[in-house]
mmCIF file of C-alpha atoms in Angstrom:
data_model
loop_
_atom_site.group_PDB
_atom_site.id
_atom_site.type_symbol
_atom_site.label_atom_id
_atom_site.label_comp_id
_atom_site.label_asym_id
_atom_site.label_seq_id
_atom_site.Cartn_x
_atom_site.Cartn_y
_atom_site.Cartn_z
ATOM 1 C CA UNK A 22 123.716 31.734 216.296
ATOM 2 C CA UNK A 23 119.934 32.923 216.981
ATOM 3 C CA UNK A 24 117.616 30.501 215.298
ATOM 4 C CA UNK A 25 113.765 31.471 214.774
ATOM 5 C CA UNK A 26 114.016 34.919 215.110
ATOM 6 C CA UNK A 27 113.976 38.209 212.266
ATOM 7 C CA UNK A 28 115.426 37.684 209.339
ATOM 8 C CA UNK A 29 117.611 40.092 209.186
ATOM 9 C CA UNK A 30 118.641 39.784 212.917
ATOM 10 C CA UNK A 31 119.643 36.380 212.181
ATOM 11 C CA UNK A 32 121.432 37.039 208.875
ATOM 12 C CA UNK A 33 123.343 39.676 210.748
ATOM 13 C CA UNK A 34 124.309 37.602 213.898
ATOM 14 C CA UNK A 35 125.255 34.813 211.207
ATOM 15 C CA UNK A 36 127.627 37.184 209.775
ATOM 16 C CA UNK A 37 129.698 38.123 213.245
ATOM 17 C CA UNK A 38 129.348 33.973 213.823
ATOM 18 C CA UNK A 39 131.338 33.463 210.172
ATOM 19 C CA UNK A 40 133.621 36.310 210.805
ATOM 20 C CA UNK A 41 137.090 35.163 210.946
ATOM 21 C CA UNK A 42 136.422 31.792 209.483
ATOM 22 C CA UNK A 43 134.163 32.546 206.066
ATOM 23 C CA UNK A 44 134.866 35.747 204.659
ATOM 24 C CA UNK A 45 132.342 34.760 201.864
ATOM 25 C CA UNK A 46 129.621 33.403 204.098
ATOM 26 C CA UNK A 47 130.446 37.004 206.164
ATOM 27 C CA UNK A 48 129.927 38.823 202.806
ATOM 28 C CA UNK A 49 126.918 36.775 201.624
ATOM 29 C CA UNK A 50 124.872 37.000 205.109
ATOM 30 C CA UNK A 51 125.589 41.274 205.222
ATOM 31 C CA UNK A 52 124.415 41.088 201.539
ATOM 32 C CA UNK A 53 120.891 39.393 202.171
ATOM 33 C CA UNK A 54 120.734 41.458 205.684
ATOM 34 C CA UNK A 55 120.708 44.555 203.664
ATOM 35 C CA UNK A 56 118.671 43.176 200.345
ATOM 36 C CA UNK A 57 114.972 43.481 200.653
ATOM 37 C CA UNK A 58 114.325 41.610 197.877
ATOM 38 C CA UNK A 59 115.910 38.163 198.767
ATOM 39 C CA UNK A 60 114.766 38.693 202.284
ATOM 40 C CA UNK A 61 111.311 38.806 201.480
ATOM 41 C CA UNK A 62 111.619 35.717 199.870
ATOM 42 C CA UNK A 63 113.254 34.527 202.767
ATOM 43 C CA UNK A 64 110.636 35.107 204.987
ATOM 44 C CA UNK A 65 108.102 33.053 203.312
ATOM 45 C CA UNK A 66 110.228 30.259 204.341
ATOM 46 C CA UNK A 67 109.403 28.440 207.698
ATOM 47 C CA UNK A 68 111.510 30.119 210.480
ATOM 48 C CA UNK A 69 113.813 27.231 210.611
ATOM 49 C CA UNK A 70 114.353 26.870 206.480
ATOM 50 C CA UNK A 71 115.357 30.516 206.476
ATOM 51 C CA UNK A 72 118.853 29.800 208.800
ATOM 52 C CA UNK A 73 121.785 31.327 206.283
ATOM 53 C CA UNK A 74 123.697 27.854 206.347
ATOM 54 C CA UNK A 75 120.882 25.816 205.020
ATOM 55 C CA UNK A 76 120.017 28.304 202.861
ATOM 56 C CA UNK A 77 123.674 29.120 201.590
ATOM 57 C CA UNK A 78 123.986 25.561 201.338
ATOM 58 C CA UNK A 79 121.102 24.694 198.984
ATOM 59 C CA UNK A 80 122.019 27.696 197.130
ATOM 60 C CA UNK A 81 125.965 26.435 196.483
ATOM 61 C CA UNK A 82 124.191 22.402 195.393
ATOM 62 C CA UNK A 83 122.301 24.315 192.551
ATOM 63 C CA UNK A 84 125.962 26.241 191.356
ATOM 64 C CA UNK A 85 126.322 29.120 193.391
ATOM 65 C CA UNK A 86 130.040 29.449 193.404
ATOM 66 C CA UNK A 87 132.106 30.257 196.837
ATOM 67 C CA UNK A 88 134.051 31.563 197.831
ATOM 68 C CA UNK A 89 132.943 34.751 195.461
ATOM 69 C CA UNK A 90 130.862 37.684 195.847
ATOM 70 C CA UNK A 91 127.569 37.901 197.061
ATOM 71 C CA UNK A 92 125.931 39.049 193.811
ATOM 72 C CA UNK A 93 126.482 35.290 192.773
ATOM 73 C CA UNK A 94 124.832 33.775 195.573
ATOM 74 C CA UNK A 95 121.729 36.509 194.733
ATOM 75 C CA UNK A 96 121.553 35.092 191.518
ATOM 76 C CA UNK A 97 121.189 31.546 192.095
ATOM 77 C CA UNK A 98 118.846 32.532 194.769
ATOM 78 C CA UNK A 99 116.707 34.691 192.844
ATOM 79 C CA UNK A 100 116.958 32.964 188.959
ATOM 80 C CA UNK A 101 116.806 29.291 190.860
ATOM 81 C CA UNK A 102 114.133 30.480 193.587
ATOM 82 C CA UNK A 103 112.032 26.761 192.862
ATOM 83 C CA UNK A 104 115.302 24.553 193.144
ATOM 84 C CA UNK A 105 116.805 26.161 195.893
ATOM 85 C CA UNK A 106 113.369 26.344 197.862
ATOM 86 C CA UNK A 107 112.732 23.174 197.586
ATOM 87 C CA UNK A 108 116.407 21.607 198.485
ATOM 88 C CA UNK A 109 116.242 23.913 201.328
ATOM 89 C CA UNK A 110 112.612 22.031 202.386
ATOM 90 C CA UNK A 111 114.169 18.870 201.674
ATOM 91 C CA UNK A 112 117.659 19.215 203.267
ATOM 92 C CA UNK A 113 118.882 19.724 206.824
ATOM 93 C CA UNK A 114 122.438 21.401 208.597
ATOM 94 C CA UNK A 115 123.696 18.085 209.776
ATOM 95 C CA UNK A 116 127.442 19.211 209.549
ATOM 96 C CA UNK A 117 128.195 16.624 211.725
ATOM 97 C CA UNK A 118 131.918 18.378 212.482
ATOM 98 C CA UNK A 119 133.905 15.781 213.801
ATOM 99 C CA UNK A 120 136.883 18.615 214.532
ATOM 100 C CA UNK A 121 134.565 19.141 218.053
ATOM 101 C CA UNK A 122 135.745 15.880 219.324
ATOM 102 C CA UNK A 123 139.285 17.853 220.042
ATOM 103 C CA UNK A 124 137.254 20.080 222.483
ATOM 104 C CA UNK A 125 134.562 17.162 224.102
ATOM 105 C CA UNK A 126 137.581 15.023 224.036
ATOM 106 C CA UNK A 127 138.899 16.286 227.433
ATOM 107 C CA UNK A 128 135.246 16.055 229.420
ATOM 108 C CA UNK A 129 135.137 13.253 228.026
ATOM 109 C CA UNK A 130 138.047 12.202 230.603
ATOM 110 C CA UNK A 131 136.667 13.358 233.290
ATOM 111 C CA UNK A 132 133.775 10.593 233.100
ATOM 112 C CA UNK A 133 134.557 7.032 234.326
ATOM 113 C CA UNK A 134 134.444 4.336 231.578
ATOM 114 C CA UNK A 135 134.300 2.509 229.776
ATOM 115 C CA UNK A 136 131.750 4.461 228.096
ATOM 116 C CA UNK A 137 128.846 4.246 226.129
ATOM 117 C CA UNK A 138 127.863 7.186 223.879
ATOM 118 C CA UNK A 139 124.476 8.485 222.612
ATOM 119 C CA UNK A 140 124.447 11.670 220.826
ATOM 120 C CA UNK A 141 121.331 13.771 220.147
ATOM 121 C CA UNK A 142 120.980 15.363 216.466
ATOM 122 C CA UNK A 143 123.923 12.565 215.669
ATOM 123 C CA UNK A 144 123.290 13.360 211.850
ATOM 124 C CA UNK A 145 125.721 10.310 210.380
ATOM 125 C CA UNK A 146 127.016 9.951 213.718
ATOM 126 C CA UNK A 147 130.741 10.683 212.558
ATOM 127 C CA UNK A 148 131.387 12.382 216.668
ATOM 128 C CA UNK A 149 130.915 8.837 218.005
ATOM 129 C CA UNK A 150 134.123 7.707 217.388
ATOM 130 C CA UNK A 151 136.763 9.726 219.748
ATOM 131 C CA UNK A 152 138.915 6.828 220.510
ATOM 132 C CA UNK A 153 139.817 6.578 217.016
ATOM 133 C CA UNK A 154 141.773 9.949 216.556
ATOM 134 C CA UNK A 155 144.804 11.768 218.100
ATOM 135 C CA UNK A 156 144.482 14.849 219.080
ATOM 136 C CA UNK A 157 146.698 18.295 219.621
ATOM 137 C CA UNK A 158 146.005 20.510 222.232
ATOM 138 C CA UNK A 159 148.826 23.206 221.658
ATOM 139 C CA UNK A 160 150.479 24.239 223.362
ATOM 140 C CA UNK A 161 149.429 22.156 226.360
ATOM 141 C CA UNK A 162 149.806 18.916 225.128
ATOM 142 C CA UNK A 163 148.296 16.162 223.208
ATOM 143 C CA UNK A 164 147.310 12.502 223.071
ATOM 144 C CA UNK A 165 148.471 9.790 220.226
ATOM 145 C CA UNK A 166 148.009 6.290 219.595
ATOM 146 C CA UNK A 167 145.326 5.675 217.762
ATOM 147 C CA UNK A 168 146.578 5.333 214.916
ATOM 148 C CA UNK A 169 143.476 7.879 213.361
ATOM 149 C CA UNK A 170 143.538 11.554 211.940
ATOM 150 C CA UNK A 171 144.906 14.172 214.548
ATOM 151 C CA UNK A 172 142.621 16.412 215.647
ATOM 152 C CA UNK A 173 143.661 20.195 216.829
ATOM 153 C CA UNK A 174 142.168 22.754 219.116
ATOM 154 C CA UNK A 175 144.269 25.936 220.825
ATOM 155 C CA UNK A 176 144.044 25.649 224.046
ATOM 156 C CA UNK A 177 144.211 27.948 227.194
ATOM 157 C CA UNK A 178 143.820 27.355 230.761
ATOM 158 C CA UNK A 179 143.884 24.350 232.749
ATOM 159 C CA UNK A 180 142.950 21.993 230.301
ATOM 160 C CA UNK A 181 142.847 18.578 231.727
ATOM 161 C CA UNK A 182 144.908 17.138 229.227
ATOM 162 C CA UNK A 183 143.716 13.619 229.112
ATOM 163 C CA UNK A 184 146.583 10.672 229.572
ATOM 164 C CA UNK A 185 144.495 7.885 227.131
ATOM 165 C CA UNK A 186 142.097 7.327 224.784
ATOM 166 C CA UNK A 187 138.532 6.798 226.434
ATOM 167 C CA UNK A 188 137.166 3.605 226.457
ATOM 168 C CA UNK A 189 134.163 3.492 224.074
ATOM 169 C CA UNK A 190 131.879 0.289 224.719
ATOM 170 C CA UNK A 191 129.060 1.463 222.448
ATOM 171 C CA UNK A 192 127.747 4.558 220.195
ATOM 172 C CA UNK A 193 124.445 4.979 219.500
ATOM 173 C CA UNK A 194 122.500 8.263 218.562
ATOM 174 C CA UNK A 195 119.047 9.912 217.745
ATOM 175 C CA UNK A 196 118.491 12.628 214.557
ATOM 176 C CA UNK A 197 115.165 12.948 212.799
ATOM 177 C CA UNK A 198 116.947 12.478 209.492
ATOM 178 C CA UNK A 199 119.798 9.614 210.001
ATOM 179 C CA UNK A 200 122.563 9.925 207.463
ATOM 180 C CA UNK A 201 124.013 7.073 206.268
ATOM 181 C CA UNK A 202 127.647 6.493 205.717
ATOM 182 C CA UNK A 203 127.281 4.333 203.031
ATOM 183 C CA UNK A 204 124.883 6.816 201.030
ATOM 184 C CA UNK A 205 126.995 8.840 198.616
ATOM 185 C CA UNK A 206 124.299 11.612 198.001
ATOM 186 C CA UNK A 207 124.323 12.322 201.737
ATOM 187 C CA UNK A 208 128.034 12.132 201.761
ATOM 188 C CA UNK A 209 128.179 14.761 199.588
ATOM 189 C CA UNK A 210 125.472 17.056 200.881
ATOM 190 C CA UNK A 211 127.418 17.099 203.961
ATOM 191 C CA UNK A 212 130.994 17.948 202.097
ATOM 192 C CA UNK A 213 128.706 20.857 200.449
ATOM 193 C CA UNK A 214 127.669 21.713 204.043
ATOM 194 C CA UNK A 215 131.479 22.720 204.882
ATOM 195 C CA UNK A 216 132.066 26.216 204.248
ATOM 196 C CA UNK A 217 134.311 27.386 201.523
ATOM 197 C CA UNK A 218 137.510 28.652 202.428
ATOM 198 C CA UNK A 219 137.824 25.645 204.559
ATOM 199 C CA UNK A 220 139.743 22.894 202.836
ATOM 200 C CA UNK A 221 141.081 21.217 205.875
ATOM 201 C CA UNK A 222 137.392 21.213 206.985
ATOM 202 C CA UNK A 223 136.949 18.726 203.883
ATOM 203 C CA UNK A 224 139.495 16.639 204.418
ATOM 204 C CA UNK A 225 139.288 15.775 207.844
ATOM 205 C CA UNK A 226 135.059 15.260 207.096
ATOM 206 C CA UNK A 227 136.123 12.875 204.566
ATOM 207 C CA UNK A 228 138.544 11.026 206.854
ATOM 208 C CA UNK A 229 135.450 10.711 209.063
ATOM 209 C CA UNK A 230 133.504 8.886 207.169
ATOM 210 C CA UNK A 231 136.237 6.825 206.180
ATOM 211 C CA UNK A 232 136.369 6.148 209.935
ATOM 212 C CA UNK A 233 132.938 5.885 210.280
ATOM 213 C CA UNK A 234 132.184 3.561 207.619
ATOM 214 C CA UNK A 235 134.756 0.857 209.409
ATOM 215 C CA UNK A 236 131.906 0.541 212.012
ATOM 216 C CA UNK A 237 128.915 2.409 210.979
ATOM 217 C CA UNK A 238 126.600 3.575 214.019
ATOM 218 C CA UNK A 239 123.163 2.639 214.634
ATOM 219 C CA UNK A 240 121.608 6.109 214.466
ATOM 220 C CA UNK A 241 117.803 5.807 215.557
ATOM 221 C CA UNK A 242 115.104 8.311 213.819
ATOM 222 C CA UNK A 243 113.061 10.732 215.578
ATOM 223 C CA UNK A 244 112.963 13.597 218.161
ATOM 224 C CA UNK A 245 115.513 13.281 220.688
ATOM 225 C CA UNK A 246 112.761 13.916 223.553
ATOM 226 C CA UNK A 247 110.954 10.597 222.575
ATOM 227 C CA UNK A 248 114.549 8.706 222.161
ATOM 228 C CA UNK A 249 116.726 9.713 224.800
ATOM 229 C CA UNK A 250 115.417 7.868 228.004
ATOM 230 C CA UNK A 251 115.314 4.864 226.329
ATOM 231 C CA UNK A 252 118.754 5.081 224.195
ATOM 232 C CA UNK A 253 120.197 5.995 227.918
ATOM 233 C CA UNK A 254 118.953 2.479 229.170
ATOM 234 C CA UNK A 255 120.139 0.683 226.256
ATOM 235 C CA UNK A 256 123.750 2.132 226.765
ATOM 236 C CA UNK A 257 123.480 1.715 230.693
ATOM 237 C CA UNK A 258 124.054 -2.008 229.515
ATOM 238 C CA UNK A 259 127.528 -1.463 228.332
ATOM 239 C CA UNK A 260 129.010 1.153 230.126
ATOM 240 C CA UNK A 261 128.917 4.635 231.679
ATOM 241 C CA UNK A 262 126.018 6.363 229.763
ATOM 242 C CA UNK A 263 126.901 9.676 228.141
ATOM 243 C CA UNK A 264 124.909 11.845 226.724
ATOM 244 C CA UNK A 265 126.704 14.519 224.217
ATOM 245 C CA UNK A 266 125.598 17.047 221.679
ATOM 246 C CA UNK A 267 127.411 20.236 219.626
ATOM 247 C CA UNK A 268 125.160 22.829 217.740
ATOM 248 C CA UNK A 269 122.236 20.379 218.211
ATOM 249 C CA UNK A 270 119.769 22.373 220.605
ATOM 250 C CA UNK A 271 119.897 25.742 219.196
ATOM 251 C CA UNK A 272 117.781 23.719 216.501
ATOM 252 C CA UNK A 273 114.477 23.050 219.031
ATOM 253 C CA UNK A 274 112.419 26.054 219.928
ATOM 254 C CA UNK A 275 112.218 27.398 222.917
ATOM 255 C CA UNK A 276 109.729 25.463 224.592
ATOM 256 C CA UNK A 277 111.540 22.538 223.548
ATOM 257 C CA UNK A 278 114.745 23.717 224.591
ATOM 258 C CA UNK A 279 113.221 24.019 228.410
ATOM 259 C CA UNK A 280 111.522 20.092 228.026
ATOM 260 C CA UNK A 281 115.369 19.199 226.831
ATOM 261 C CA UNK A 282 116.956 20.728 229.757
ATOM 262 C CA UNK A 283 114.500 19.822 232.193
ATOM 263 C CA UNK A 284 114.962 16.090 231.191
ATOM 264 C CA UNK A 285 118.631 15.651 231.160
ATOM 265 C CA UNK A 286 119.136 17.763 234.669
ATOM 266 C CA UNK A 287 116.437 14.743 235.666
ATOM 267 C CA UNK A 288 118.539 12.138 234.246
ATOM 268 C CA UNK A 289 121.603 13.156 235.847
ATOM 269 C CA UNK A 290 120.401 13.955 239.177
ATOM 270 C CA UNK A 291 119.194 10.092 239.111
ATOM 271 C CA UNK A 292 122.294 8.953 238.503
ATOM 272 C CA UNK A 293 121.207 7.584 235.207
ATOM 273 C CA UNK A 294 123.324 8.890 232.455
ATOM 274 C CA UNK A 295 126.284 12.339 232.386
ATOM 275 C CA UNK A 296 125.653 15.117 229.980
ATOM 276 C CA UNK A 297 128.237 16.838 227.782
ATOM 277 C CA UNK A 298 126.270 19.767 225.882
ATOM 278 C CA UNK A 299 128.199 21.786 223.772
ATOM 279 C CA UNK A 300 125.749 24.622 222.343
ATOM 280 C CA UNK A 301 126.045 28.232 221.657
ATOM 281 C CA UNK A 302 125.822 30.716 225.147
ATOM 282 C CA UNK A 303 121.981 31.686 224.526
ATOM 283 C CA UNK A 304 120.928 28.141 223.530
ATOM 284 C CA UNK A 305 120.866 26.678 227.354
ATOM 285 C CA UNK A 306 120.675 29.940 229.017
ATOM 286 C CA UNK A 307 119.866 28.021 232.185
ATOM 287 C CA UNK A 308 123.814 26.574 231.646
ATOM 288 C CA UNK A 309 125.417 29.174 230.565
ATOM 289 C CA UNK A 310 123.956 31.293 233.522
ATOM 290 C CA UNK A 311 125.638 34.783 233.905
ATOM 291 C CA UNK A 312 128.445 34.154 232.201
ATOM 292 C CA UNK A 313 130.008 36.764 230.142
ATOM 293 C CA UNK A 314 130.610 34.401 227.053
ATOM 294 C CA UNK A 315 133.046 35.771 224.155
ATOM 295 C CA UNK A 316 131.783 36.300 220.836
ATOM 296 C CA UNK A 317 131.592 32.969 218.556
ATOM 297 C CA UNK A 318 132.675 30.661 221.574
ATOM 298 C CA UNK A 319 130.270 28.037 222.538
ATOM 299 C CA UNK A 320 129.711 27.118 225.849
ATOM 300 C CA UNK A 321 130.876 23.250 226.961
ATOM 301 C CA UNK A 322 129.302 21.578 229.854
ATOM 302 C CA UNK A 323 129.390 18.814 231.623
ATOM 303 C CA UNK A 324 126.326 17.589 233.527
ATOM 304 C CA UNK A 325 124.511 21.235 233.193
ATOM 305 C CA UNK A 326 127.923 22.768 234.712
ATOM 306 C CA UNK A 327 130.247 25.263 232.058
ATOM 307 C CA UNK A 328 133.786 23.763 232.139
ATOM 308 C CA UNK A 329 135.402 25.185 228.874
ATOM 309 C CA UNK A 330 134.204 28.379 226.303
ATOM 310 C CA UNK A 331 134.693 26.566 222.651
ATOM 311 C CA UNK A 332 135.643 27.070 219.455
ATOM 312 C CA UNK A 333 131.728 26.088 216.878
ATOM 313 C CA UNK A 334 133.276 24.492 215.043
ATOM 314 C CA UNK A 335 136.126 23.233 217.289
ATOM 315 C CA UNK A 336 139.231 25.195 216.587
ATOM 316 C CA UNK A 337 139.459 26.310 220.229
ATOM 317 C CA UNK A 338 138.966 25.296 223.776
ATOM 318 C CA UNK A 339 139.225 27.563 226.647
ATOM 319 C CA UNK A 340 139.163 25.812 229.982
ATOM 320 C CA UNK A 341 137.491 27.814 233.013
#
């Protein structure tokens, strides 16, 4: 999804992202693309308070009802403009998907453990548990034992289908606005965060933070440039460092992006840590490179190098 660019632009590339999977989020991001009166509102929001997600979100916590027709949404956003602004100021996406496990799941075998896992943008840090779910990789195969939730993802290719669990020795992560487990109003911002039509999507995040809450991370706060180097040291003490993120850097600006990539293409090339990014195909363009990316796959990497095209939201894992 483009991030920190026109309004309209965005809503419009939002609406092609949702296609397939939100037929109300599709409907509601055409409908503010084409109304000039709720963009201009819009656009007095800072560029990164106007994404549709955050702001379909806030709208839905002050009764905007969804699935339904984009005339409701325009009405909370319009009658409610003070509520919704400010719970859009306040509030971040941290949909913390833990469905993207079934696609880092299998890079994740490919690194030597046991291994210890710091995630950037961890939100609650529900992705820092894949040893505790099975998973479903049909129709090339699948992996169970842990007793958790399965997790599913279509795949294609030649998926390394991994043989056992990985060996997790320690989770730690970095987001500028921890969540905790235990907190029920950040709980059920989250649950809001899910989009409508997708009950399963509920489920399996409330399964998560049952999971979650059996061993709730330590989930430092600040930027993940000031945190990284030093959360990579502090896992280097336990196992194989890994550093992993999904629809995290799309969330920096540009500049930031560059610093981001820059320092983990340092950090591996030392020897110091492995990198799983999983981030849409313009986000790291220097990782994606010149490949021709489908629409709504993300791009999964391992150590700056594509190895899969992924479902956002983890549905789907193409391996290359």
């Amino acid at each position: 999804m483009l991030l920190y660019d026109d309004v309209v632009t965005e809503y419009r590339d939002f609406a092609t992202y949702a296609g397939g999977d939100s037929p109300c989020f599709e409907e509601w991001a055409l409908g503010v693309a084409g109304d000039a009166e709720v963009l201009a509102r819009l656009s007095t929001l800072p560029p990164i308070k106007r994404q549709p997600n955050l702001v379909f979100a806030a709208a839905r916590w002050h009764g905007a009802p969804a699935p339904a027709p984009y005339d409701a949404l325009r009405a909370v956003l319009l009658d409610q403009e003070p509520a919704v602004r400010a719970t859009v100021m306040e509030r971040a996406t941290q949909t913390n998907e833990v469905g993207r496990l079934a696609t880092l799941v299998p890079v994740l075998g490919l690194v030597e453990g046991p291994l210890a896992l710091v995630e950037v943008g961890a939100s609650a840090g529900l992705c820092l548990f894949p040893d505790r779910y099975d998973y479903a990789w049909a129709p090339l195969g699948g992996l169970r034992g842990s007793g958790g939730p399965v997790l599913g993802a279509r795949a294609s290719g030649s998926l390394p289908v991994p043989g056992a669990h990985p060996t997790v020795a320690w989770r730690g992560g970095v987001d500028l606005n921890p969540l905790e487990v235990e907190d029920a109003d950040a709980m059920a911002w989250l649950t809001n965060l899910v989009w409508p039509e997708q009950d399963e999507r509920r489920e399996r995040l409330r399964a998560a933070v049952d999971v979650a809450r059996r061993e709730p991370p330590v989930i430092r706060e600040g930027d993940l440039l000031d945190h990284v180097e030093g959360l990579v040291d502090e896992a280097a003490r336990h196992g194989t460092p890994v550093v992993l993120h999904s629809a995290v850097i799309a969330y920096l600006e540009e500049p930031d992006r560059e610093r981001f990539h820059d320092l983990m293409t340092g950090l591996v090339a030392a020897g110091r840590c492995r990198w799983i990014s999983n981030e849409g195909s313009r986000v790291l363009p220097r990782v994606t490179g010149g490949l021709e990316v489908p629409s709504g796959r993300f791009v999964t990497a391992l150590d700056g190098t594509p190895v899969a095209f992924s479902h956002g939201h983890g549905h789907a894992i193409d391996w290359l």
